[in-house]
Amino acid sequence: MVETESLSFRFPESLDTILKDVSLSIKPGRTILTGASGSGKSTLLALLNRLYPENCDGILEGRLELLGRSHDDYAPGEINQRVGTVFQDPDTQFVMERVEEELVFTLENLQTPVEVIDQRVTEILESLQLTDYRNRHIDSLSGGEKQRIAVACAMVGQPEWLLLDEPLTHLDPVTANRFVDWLDHLDNVNVIVVEHRAHLWGDFFVFFFELDQGRIVRNEPFQAVDDFTFNPSPAPRQAVEHYVVDEVERDSFRLKGVTLKARIGEVIAILGPNGSGKSMFLRSLTESDRRVGLVPQSPEHLFFMNSVEQELQFGHEESIDVVLYELTLEDKRVLHPLSLSHGQKRRLAVGIQLLSNKQLLAFDEPTAGQDEPSLHALEILMKRHAAKGQTILFVTHDLSFANIAHTFYLMKDGELSGPFGDELWGDTERLRHYRLAGGRQRCHSMI
Amino acid sequence: MSLHDMNPTIKFGTMTIIMFGLALFYNPWTPLVIIVGTLTIQLLATDVSWKKWSLFLIPFLVTALGTFWTTLVFGKELGGETWVTLLGQDISKEEARIAMSLSLRVLAFTVLSLLFMLTTDSKRFVMSLMQQARLSPTIAYSALVGFRFLPLMQREMYQLQYAHRLRGVPLDTKWERIRHVPKLLLPLLAGSIRRAERVAFSMEARGFTSGKRTVYERIDIKPSDYMWSGIFFILFGLSIWIGI
Amino acid sequence: MLKSWKLKEVVLVSVLSVVFAVVYLLFVHIGNLWAGLIGPIAYEWIFGIWFIVSIISAYIIRKPGVAFISEVMAATIEMLIGNAIGPRIILVGIVQGLGAEAVFAMTGYRRYELWVLMLAGFGSAVTSFVYTYFMSGFAMLEPGYVATMFGLRAVSGMVIAGIGGKLLSDLLLKTGSLRGYAIARSGNVHG
Ligand SMILES: Nc1ncnc2c1ncn2[C@@H]1O[C@H](COP(=O)(O)OP(=O)(O)OP(=O)(O)O)[C@@H](O)[C@H]1O
Ligand SMILES: Nc1ncnc2c1ncn2[C@@H]1O[C@H](COP(=O)(O)OP(=O)(O)OP(=O)(O)O)[C@@H](O)[C@H]1O
Ligand SMILES: [Mg+2]
Ligand SMILES: [Mg+2]
């Protein structure tokens, strides 16, 4: 599909080259692209579907050939009729208001005959088990739900190639598993996936590329890898604080009100399926209680200053150097927060709240889109703040990272249950009920 | 057969012709007949909420009144025998007639365009312009995206307010929140601009081009559209006839 | 004309039009209250508000047609969200947009300094005043009164639309959200 030769790329307003001397050839089949956060993966994908360089007036050097033609041979939107894309950010990748309209819009673009449009929409929703969402307003969906809809939109046009930018980050473990299986059963589409957590894909891939600071450092056949490992935090103190979470109702969805009892220095994980109300719970928890700080699922929502530095320094006098260093943001000090890569944005949001000195720090999916070093940095920071006497509460779909917690709560249909200790992991019935396990395990010896 | 289903482009064309036609008449009767006729149609063939209608009408009632008295006071002297004396100005019957006609005209415009506005769905209007008036799809779909930003920006506003509160800006009382609004406007606009860019990228990524596309939801021209158009023109003809 | 625009520029124009349509409508109501009290002259000194979208869009995107299309779109949307002047407002938009567009065209779409923007505001004031003169029957009013109205409108166009439009765009540029548009590459302000 792609042939590049000593490709380099930079944005017009900065001198940093984002991609340097990239020569690669991506063949039909299944390719994984990994690399540290900020290494240029999303930028490379944007070159592959031709959004860049034209749309950002980026400066491109070298040869870039897509589907047999030079990239500048295509009109805007032309190649996208053969290449479907799922962007990294589930929040801002939709054009229309409702799910059905979005799918129809895509098919109209591809000049699909009107007679088959309805059928195609029905089919794709059925095959991804999304039929119930057909008439939903996209803005009212949860993060994971949006991500699944985005996949449907990319696939409904039956593209030859599919570009997925970290498509599993907001999916619960069972849904993620099912998705990989689903993709595995399609045989007429070639995929390029950007992914930090390769182990979730078993032996799905054939080709493997790794980017490091804009350079291709590995280009080899793919080999299945193991999960990362994390260790539990030390036991918390006994003093208990009470947090009241009010009931919330949105159309047919109802979040039950509860009182959360959290010990000082406790690290709590909230787990549960997509759309079960976790984000709503955190929001309700924060809304009325001044002692709580929150990193929302969409970290951009927290930003309101003009640079990373100002953002971190807002409202206090403490030094920000340590946090900058530990979150590997020190060379991004003067950048505008919204121009960071996704992982960087999330880390910045985490940094902001860590400096806020709240009694309880709540994080909505802080692990989404993070590479291994960042996850470990996050682990260390969380543990340190717990040791200092703050309470840490986080929502995640990453079950290995969840290991750092000593207390677990489970959420389903707006109802919180818990607390549970480590015994949770032996209770297969419960894990299955909360969609944390029980999706068919991917077998590692399929090819 | 309700006016809500009328083809938006034809409806728009009809209204436009009548409104520009109206500007040619300087008697009070023509606009008055249009007002009465339009309201009758609105009563019989639509389910417009009259409460909403009144709310939209109020500001333009004020304009109509303003037009009336300023034409009286600042209007050119037309001569003729004095009819009444107001604020030391002598006003002739002819002058009063002109003032009446200009202010009724304002009301006739208002009544017609409120009828259009309250019976036309913006999305259908844009789609119909694309299908019947050859509006470029690029503009049409960009406009649809624009419409979607209205509710979105309202939500972003709350989102921003919430974020600022999370960051420690005191926003507990209503007054504090209102006073903080100006500080939110610039970030709100900046955020919308960024979002607009992302949406444009998504359109392109979904294969949107300025070229050919199929149309799933057709907005056709039906015989009843000609009928409605006919009714409005008959009303207009009637109003001219009565005016003369 | 549209051919030279990128899709994201069309979308931006459309979003700006929606935003300013709301602003325009708000000022129509403010103006109406005033006008009810002190006559049509009430509108004149705030008239520049209604030209601002073409100046902001043209200053940001710097391509032929931007000033015109943004003003027409804003007017159309204003009609759809509640300006009961109806389809005539679109004509108003066309007329005002043409005034600003003509000025940018005269510079060959190459110059966007403050004076050009002010001149564009003045251009809109001229075309829109000619329009109002005929449509509202200003021939029926005292000439001195009419001249005062024009003077006020011209100043308002230059100050509110020209200067105001530039200030607002420069503030937006500083937030970094306009990189990727022509304004960011003009080199006069850094975001
Ligand atoms: N529009 C832009 N202007 C300037 N710099 C940018 C822009 N977009 C991205 N960057 C920078 O380019 C680098 C690569 O970003 P990119 O989004 O491609 O990273 P990534 O590998 O996808 O990271 P992540 O895993 O965190 O998503 C980052 O350092 C980012 O700050
Ligand atoms: N305005 C709304 N109208 C209708 N339903 C809503 C609205 N807002 C949220 N919901 C629904 O409420 C449910 C809970 O949403 P929430 O974002 O809390 O889920 P979540 O557990 O965080 O999911 P995820 O893991 O995917 O982020 C979802 O099913 C969502 O579709
Ligand atoms: Mg990325
Ligand atoms: Mg969530």
JSON list of C-alpha atoms in Angstrom, two decimals, chain A residues 276-388:
[
{"chain": "A", "resi": 276, "resn": "SER", "atom": "CA", "xyz": [-22.05, 1.43, 32.48]},
{"chain": "A", "resi": 277, "resn": "GLY", "atom": "CA", "xyz": [-21.82, 4.92, 33.98]},
{"chain": "A", "resi": 278, "resn": "LYS", "atom": "CA", "xyz": [-18.24, 5.16, 35.21]},
{"chain": "A", "resi": 279, "resn": "SER", "atom": "CA", "xyz": [-17.56, 8.58, 33.72]},
{"chain": "A", "resi": 280, "resn": "MET", "atom": "CA", "xyz": [-20.92, 9.79, 34.93]},
{"chain": "A", "resi": 281, "resn": "PHE", "atom": "CA", "xyz": [-20.07, 8.54, 38.41]},
{"chain": "A", "resi": 282, "resn": "LEU", "atom": "CA", "xyz": [-16.77, 10.43, 38.53]},
{"chain": "A", "resi": 283, "resn": "ARG", "atom": "CA", "xyz": [-18.41, 13.55, 37.30]},
{"chain": "A", "resi": 284, "resn": "SER", "atom": "CA", "xyz": [-21.17, 13.37, 39.83]},
{"chain": "A", "resi": 285, "resn": "LEU", "atom": "CA", "xyz": [-18.59, 12.74, 42.53]},
{"chain": "A", "resi": 286, "resn": "THR", "atom": "CA", "xyz": [-16.67, 15.87, 41.58]},
{"chain": "A", "resi": 287, "resn": "GLU", "atom": "CA", "xyz": [-19.60, 18.12, 40.93]},
{"chain": "A", "resi": 288, "resn": "SER", "atom": "CA", "xyz": [-20.54, 18.81, 44.50]},
{"chain": "A", "resi": 289, "resn": "ASP", "atom": "CA", "xyz": [-17.41, 18.00, 46.45]},
{"chain": "A", "resi": 290, "resn": "ARG", "atom": "CA", "xyz": [-14.54, 20.47, 46.68]},
{"chain": "A", "resi": 291, "resn": "ARG", "atom": "CA", "xyz": [-12.12, 17.89, 48.04]},
{"chain": "A", "resi": 292, "resn": "VAL", "atom": "CA", "xyz": [-12.06, 16.04, 44.73]},
{"chain": "A", "resi": 293, "resn": "GLY", "atom": "CA", "xyz": [-9.93, 16.72, 41.67]},
{"chain": "A", "resi": 294, "resn": "LEU", "atom": "CA", "xyz": [-10.72, 15.04, 38.35]},
{"chain": "A", "resi": 295, "resn": "VAL", "atom": "CA", "xyz": [-8.90, 14.18, 35.14]},
{"chain": "A", "resi": 296, "resn": "PRO", "atom": "CA", "xyz": [-11.76, 13.70, 32.69]},
{"chain": "A", "resi": 297, "resn": "GLN", "atom": "CA", "xyz": [-11.86, 11.00, 30.02]},
{"chain": "A", "resi": 298, "resn": "SER", "atom": "CA", "xyz": [-11.28, 13.75, 27.43]},
{"chain": "A", "resi": 299, "resn": "PRO", "atom": "CA", "xyz": [-8.29, 15.54, 28.94]},
{"chain": "A", "resi": 300, "resn": "GLU", "atom": "CA", "xyz": [-8.73, 18.61, 26.70]},
{"chain": "A", "resi": 301, "resn": "HIS", "atom": "CA", "xyz": [-11.67, 19.57, 28.83]},
{"chain": "A", "resi": 302, "resn": "LEU", "atom": "CA", "xyz": [-9.31, 20.58, 31.57]},
{"chain": "A", "resi": 303, "resn": "PHE", "atom": "CA", "xyz": [-7.11, 22.91, 29.56]},
{"chain": "A", "resi": 304, "resn": "PHE", "atom": "CA", "xyz": [-7.56, 26.63, 29.43]},
{"chain": "A", "resi": 305, "resn": "MET", "atom": "CA", "xyz": [-4.13, 28.26, 29.31]},
{"chain": "A", "resi": 306, "resn": "ASN", "atom": "CA", "xyz": [-1.84, 28.89, 26.36]},
{"chain": "A", "resi": 307, "resn": "SER", "atom": "CA", "xyz": [1.12, 26.69, 27.22]},
{"chain": "A", "resi": 308, "resn": "VAL", "atom": "CA", "xyz": [1.95, 23.52, 29.06]},
{"chain": "A", "resi": 309, "resn": "GLU", "atom": "CA", "xyz": [3.95, 25.51, 31.59]},
{"chain": "A", "resi": 310, "resn": "GLN", "atom": "CA", "xyz": [1.20, 28.01, 32.39]},
{"chain": "A", "resi": 311, "resn": "GLU", "atom": "CA", "xyz": [-1.30, 25.21, 32.59]},
{"chain": "A", "resi": 312, "resn": "LEU", "atom": "CA", "xyz": [0.72, 23.37, 35.24]},
{"chain": "A", "resi": 313, "resn": "GLN", "atom": "CA", "xyz": [1.61, 26.51, 37.18]},
{"chain": "A", "resi": 314, "resn": "PHE", "atom": "CA", "xyz": [-1.95, 27.80, 37.37]},
{"chain": "A", "resi": 315, "resn": "GLY", "atom": "CA", "xyz": [-3.23, 28.55, 40.85]},
{"chain": "A", "resi": 316, "resn": "HIS", "atom": "CA", "xyz": [-0.22, 27.58, 42.97]},
{"chain": "A", "resi": 317, "resn": "GLU", "atom": "CA", "xyz": [3.43, 28.43, 43.62]},
{"chain": "A", "resi": 318, "resn": "GLU", "atom": "CA", "xyz": [4.98, 24.97, 43.79]},
{"chain": "A", "resi": 319, "resn": "SER", "atom": "CA", "xyz": [7.71, 23.97, 41.38]},
{"chain": "A", "resi": 320, "resn": "ILE", "atom": "CA", "xyz": [6.50, 22.09, 38.33]},
{"chain": "A", "resi": 321, "resn": "ASP", "atom": "CA", "xyz": [9.87, 20.74, 37.25]},
{"chain": "A", "resi": 322, "resn": "VAL", "atom": "CA", "xyz": [9.60, 17.33, 38.86]},
{"chain": "A", "resi": 323, "resn": "VAL", "atom": "CA", "xyz": [6.17, 16.67, 37.44]},
{"chain": "A", "resi": 324, "resn": "LEU", "atom": "CA", "xyz": [7.29, 17.82, 33.98]},
{"chain": "A", "resi": 325, "resn": "TYR", "atom": "CA", "xyz": [10.24, 15.50, 34.13]},
{"chain": "A", "resi": 326, "resn": "GLU", "atom": "CA", "xyz": [8.37, 12.50, 35.43]},
{"chain": "A", "resi": 327, "resn": "LEU", "atom": "CA", "xyz": [5.65, 12.82, 32.82]},
{"chain": "A", "resi": 328, "resn": "THR", "atom": "CA", "xyz": [8.30, 13.28, 30.09]},
{"chain": "A", "resi": 329, "resn": "LEU", "atom": "CA", "xyz": [6.92, 16.63, 29.11]},
{"chain": "A", "resi": 330, "resn": "GLU", "atom": "CA", "xyz": [9.98, 18.74, 29.84]},
{"chain": "A", "resi": 331, "resn": "ASP", "atom": "CA", "xyz": [10.67, 19.59, 26.20]},
{"chain": "A", "resi": 332, "resn": "LYS", "atom": "CA", "xyz": [7.02, 20.53, 25.64]},
{"chain": "A", "resi": 333, "resn": "ARG", "atom": "CA", "xyz": [6.96, 23.38, 28.18]},
{"chain": "A", "resi": 334, "resn": "VAL", "atom": "CA", "xyz": [6.12, 26.18, 25.77]},
{"chain": "A", "resi": 335, "resn": "LEU", "atom": "CA", "xyz": [3.81, 24.26, 23.45]},
{"chain": "A", "resi": 336, "resn": "HIS", "atom": "CA", "xyz": [0.11, 24.91, 23.40]},
{"chain": "A", "resi": 337, "resn": "PRO", "atom": "CA", "xyz": [-1.62, 22.15, 25.38]},
{"chain": "A", "resi": 338, "resn": "LEU", "atom": "CA", "xyz": [-3.91, 21.30, 22.50]},
{"chain": "A", "resi": 339, "resn": "SER", "atom": "CA", "xyz": [-1.04, 20.68, 20.10]},
{"chain": "A", "resi": 340, "resn": "LEU", "atom": "CA", "xyz": [0.32, 17.76, 22.12]},
{"chain": "A", "resi": 341, "resn": "SER", "atom": "CA", "xyz": [-0.06, 14.14, 21.07]},
{"chain": "A", "resi": 342, "resn": "HIS", "atom": "CA", "xyz": [-2.88, 12.27, 22.78]},
{"chain": "A", "resi": 343, "resn": "GLY", "atom": "CA", "xyz": [-0.76, 10.52, 25.33]},
{"chain": "A", "resi": 344, "resn": "GLN", "atom": "CA", "xyz": [0.98, 13.78, 26.16]},
{"chain": "A", "resi": 345, "resn": "LYS", "atom": "CA", "xyz": [-2.34, 15.56, 26.69]},
{"chain": "A", "resi": 346, "resn": "ARG", "atom": "CA", "xyz": [-3.51, 12.91, 29.07]},
{"chain": "A", "resi": 347, "resn": "ARG", "atom": "CA", "xyz": [-0.25, 13.06, 31.02]},
{"chain": "A", "resi": 348, "resn": "LEU", "atom": "CA", "xyz": [-0.49, 16.83, 31.23]},
{"chain": "A", "resi": 349, "resn": "ALA", "atom": "CA", "xyz": [-4.00, 16.57, 32.63]},
{"chain": "A", "resi": 350, "resn": "VAL", "atom": "CA", "xyz": [-2.74, 14.06, 35.19]},
{"chain": "A", "resi": 351, "resn": "GLY", "atom": "CA", "xyz": [0.06, 16.44, 36.11]},
{"chain": "A", "resi": 352, "resn": "ILE", "atom": "CA", "xyz": [-2.38, 19.30, 36.64]},
{"chain": "A", "resi": 353, "resn": "GLN", "atom": "CA", "xyz": [-4.42, 17.36, 39.12]},
{"chain": "A", "resi": 354, "resn": "LEU", "atom": "CA", "xyz": [-1.41, 15.90, 40.91]},
{"chain": "A", "resi": 355, "resn": "LEU", "atom": "CA", "xyz": [-0.31, 19.44, 41.67]},
{"chain": "A", "resi": 356, "resn": "SER", "atom": "CA", "xyz": [-3.72, 20.46, 42.91]},
{"chain": "A", "resi": 357, "resn": "ASN", "atom": "CA", "xyz": [-3.44, 19.08, 46.45]},
{"chain": "A", "resi": 358, "resn": "LYS", "atom": "CA", "xyz": [-6.96, 17.71, 46.53]},
{"chain": "A", "resi": 359, "resn": "GLN", "atom": "CA", "xyz": [-7.84, 15.08, 49.11]},
{"chain": "A", "resi": 360, "resn": "LEU", "atom": "CA", "xyz": [-9.15, 12.67, 46.50]},
{"chain": "A", "resi": 361, "resn": "LEU", "atom": "CA", "xyz": [-7.73, 12.50, 42.99]},
{"chain": "A", "resi": 362, "resn": "ALA", "atom": "CA", "xyz": [-10.00, 10.89, 40.43]},
{"chain": "A", "resi": 363, "resn": "PHE", "atom": "CA", "xyz": [-8.72, 9.80, 37.02]},
{"chain": "A", "resi": 364, "resn": "ASP", "atom": "CA", "xyz": [-10.98, 8.75, 34.16]},
{"chain": "A", "resi": 365, "resn": "GLU", "atom": "CA", "xyz": [-9.03, 6.24, 32.07]},
{"chain": "A", "resi": 366, "resn": "PRO", "atom": "CA", "xyz": [-5.57, 7.70, 32.73]},
{"chain": "A", "resi": 367, "resn": "THR", "atom": "CA", "xyz": [-4.06, 4.63, 31.05]},
{"chain": "A", "resi": 368, "resn": "ALA", "atom": "CA", "xyz": [-5.67, 5.19, 27.67]},
{"chain": "A", "resi": 369, "resn": "GLY", "atom": "CA", "xyz": [-3.08, 5.67, 24.94]},
{"chain": "A", "resi": 370, "resn": "GLN", "atom": "CA", "xyz": [-0.06, 5.42, 27.24]},
{"chain": "A", "resi": 371, "resn": "ASP", "atom": "CA", "xyz": [3.12, 3.55, 26.41]},
{"chain": "A", "resi": 372, "resn": "GLU", "atom": "CA", "xyz": [4.80, 1.28, 28.93]},
{"chain": "A", "resi": 373, "resn": "PRO", "atom": "CA", "xyz": [7.21, 3.82, 30.44]},
{"chain": "A", "resi": 374, "resn": "SER", "atom": "CA", "xyz": [4.38, 6.30, 30.89]},
{"chain": "A", "resi": 375, "resn": "LEU", "atom": "CA", "xyz": [2.26, 3.67, 32.61]},
{"chain": "A", "resi": 376, "resn": "HIS", "atom": "CA", "xyz": [5.07, 2.97, 35.04]},
{"chain": "A", "resi": 377, "resn": "ALA", "atom": "CA", "xyz": [5.60, 6.67, 35.64]},
{"chain": "A", "resi": 378, "resn": "LEU", "atom": "CA", "xyz": [1.89, 6.96, 36.34]},
{"chain": "A", "resi": 379, "resn": "GLU", "atom": "CA", "xyz": [2.10, 4.03, 38.72]},
{"chain": "A", "resi": 380, "resn": "ILE", "atom": "CA", "xyz": [4.93, 5.64, 40.65]},
{"chain": "A", "resi": 381, "resn": "LEU", "atom": "CA", "xyz": [3.21, 9.03, 40.83]},
{"chain": "A", "resi": 382, "resn": "MET", "atom": "CA", "xyz": [-0.06, 7.53, 42.02]},
{"chain": "A", "resi": 383, "resn": "LYS", "atom": "CA", "xyz": [1.65, 5.48, 44.69]},
{"chain": "A", "resi": 384, "resn": "ARG", "atom": "CA", "xyz": [3.65, 8.45, 45.88]},
{"chain": "A", "resi": 385, "resn": "HIS", "atom": "CA", "xyz": [0.59, 10.64, 46.26]},
{"chain": "A", "resi": 386, "resn": "ALA", "atom": "CA", "xyz": [-1.22, 7.83, 48.05]},
{"chain": "A", "resi": 387, "resn": "ALA", "atom": "CA", "xyz": [1.71, 7.55, 50.44]},
{"chain": "A", "resi": 388, "resn": "LYS", "atom": "CA", "xyz": [1.47, 11.30, 51.04]}
]
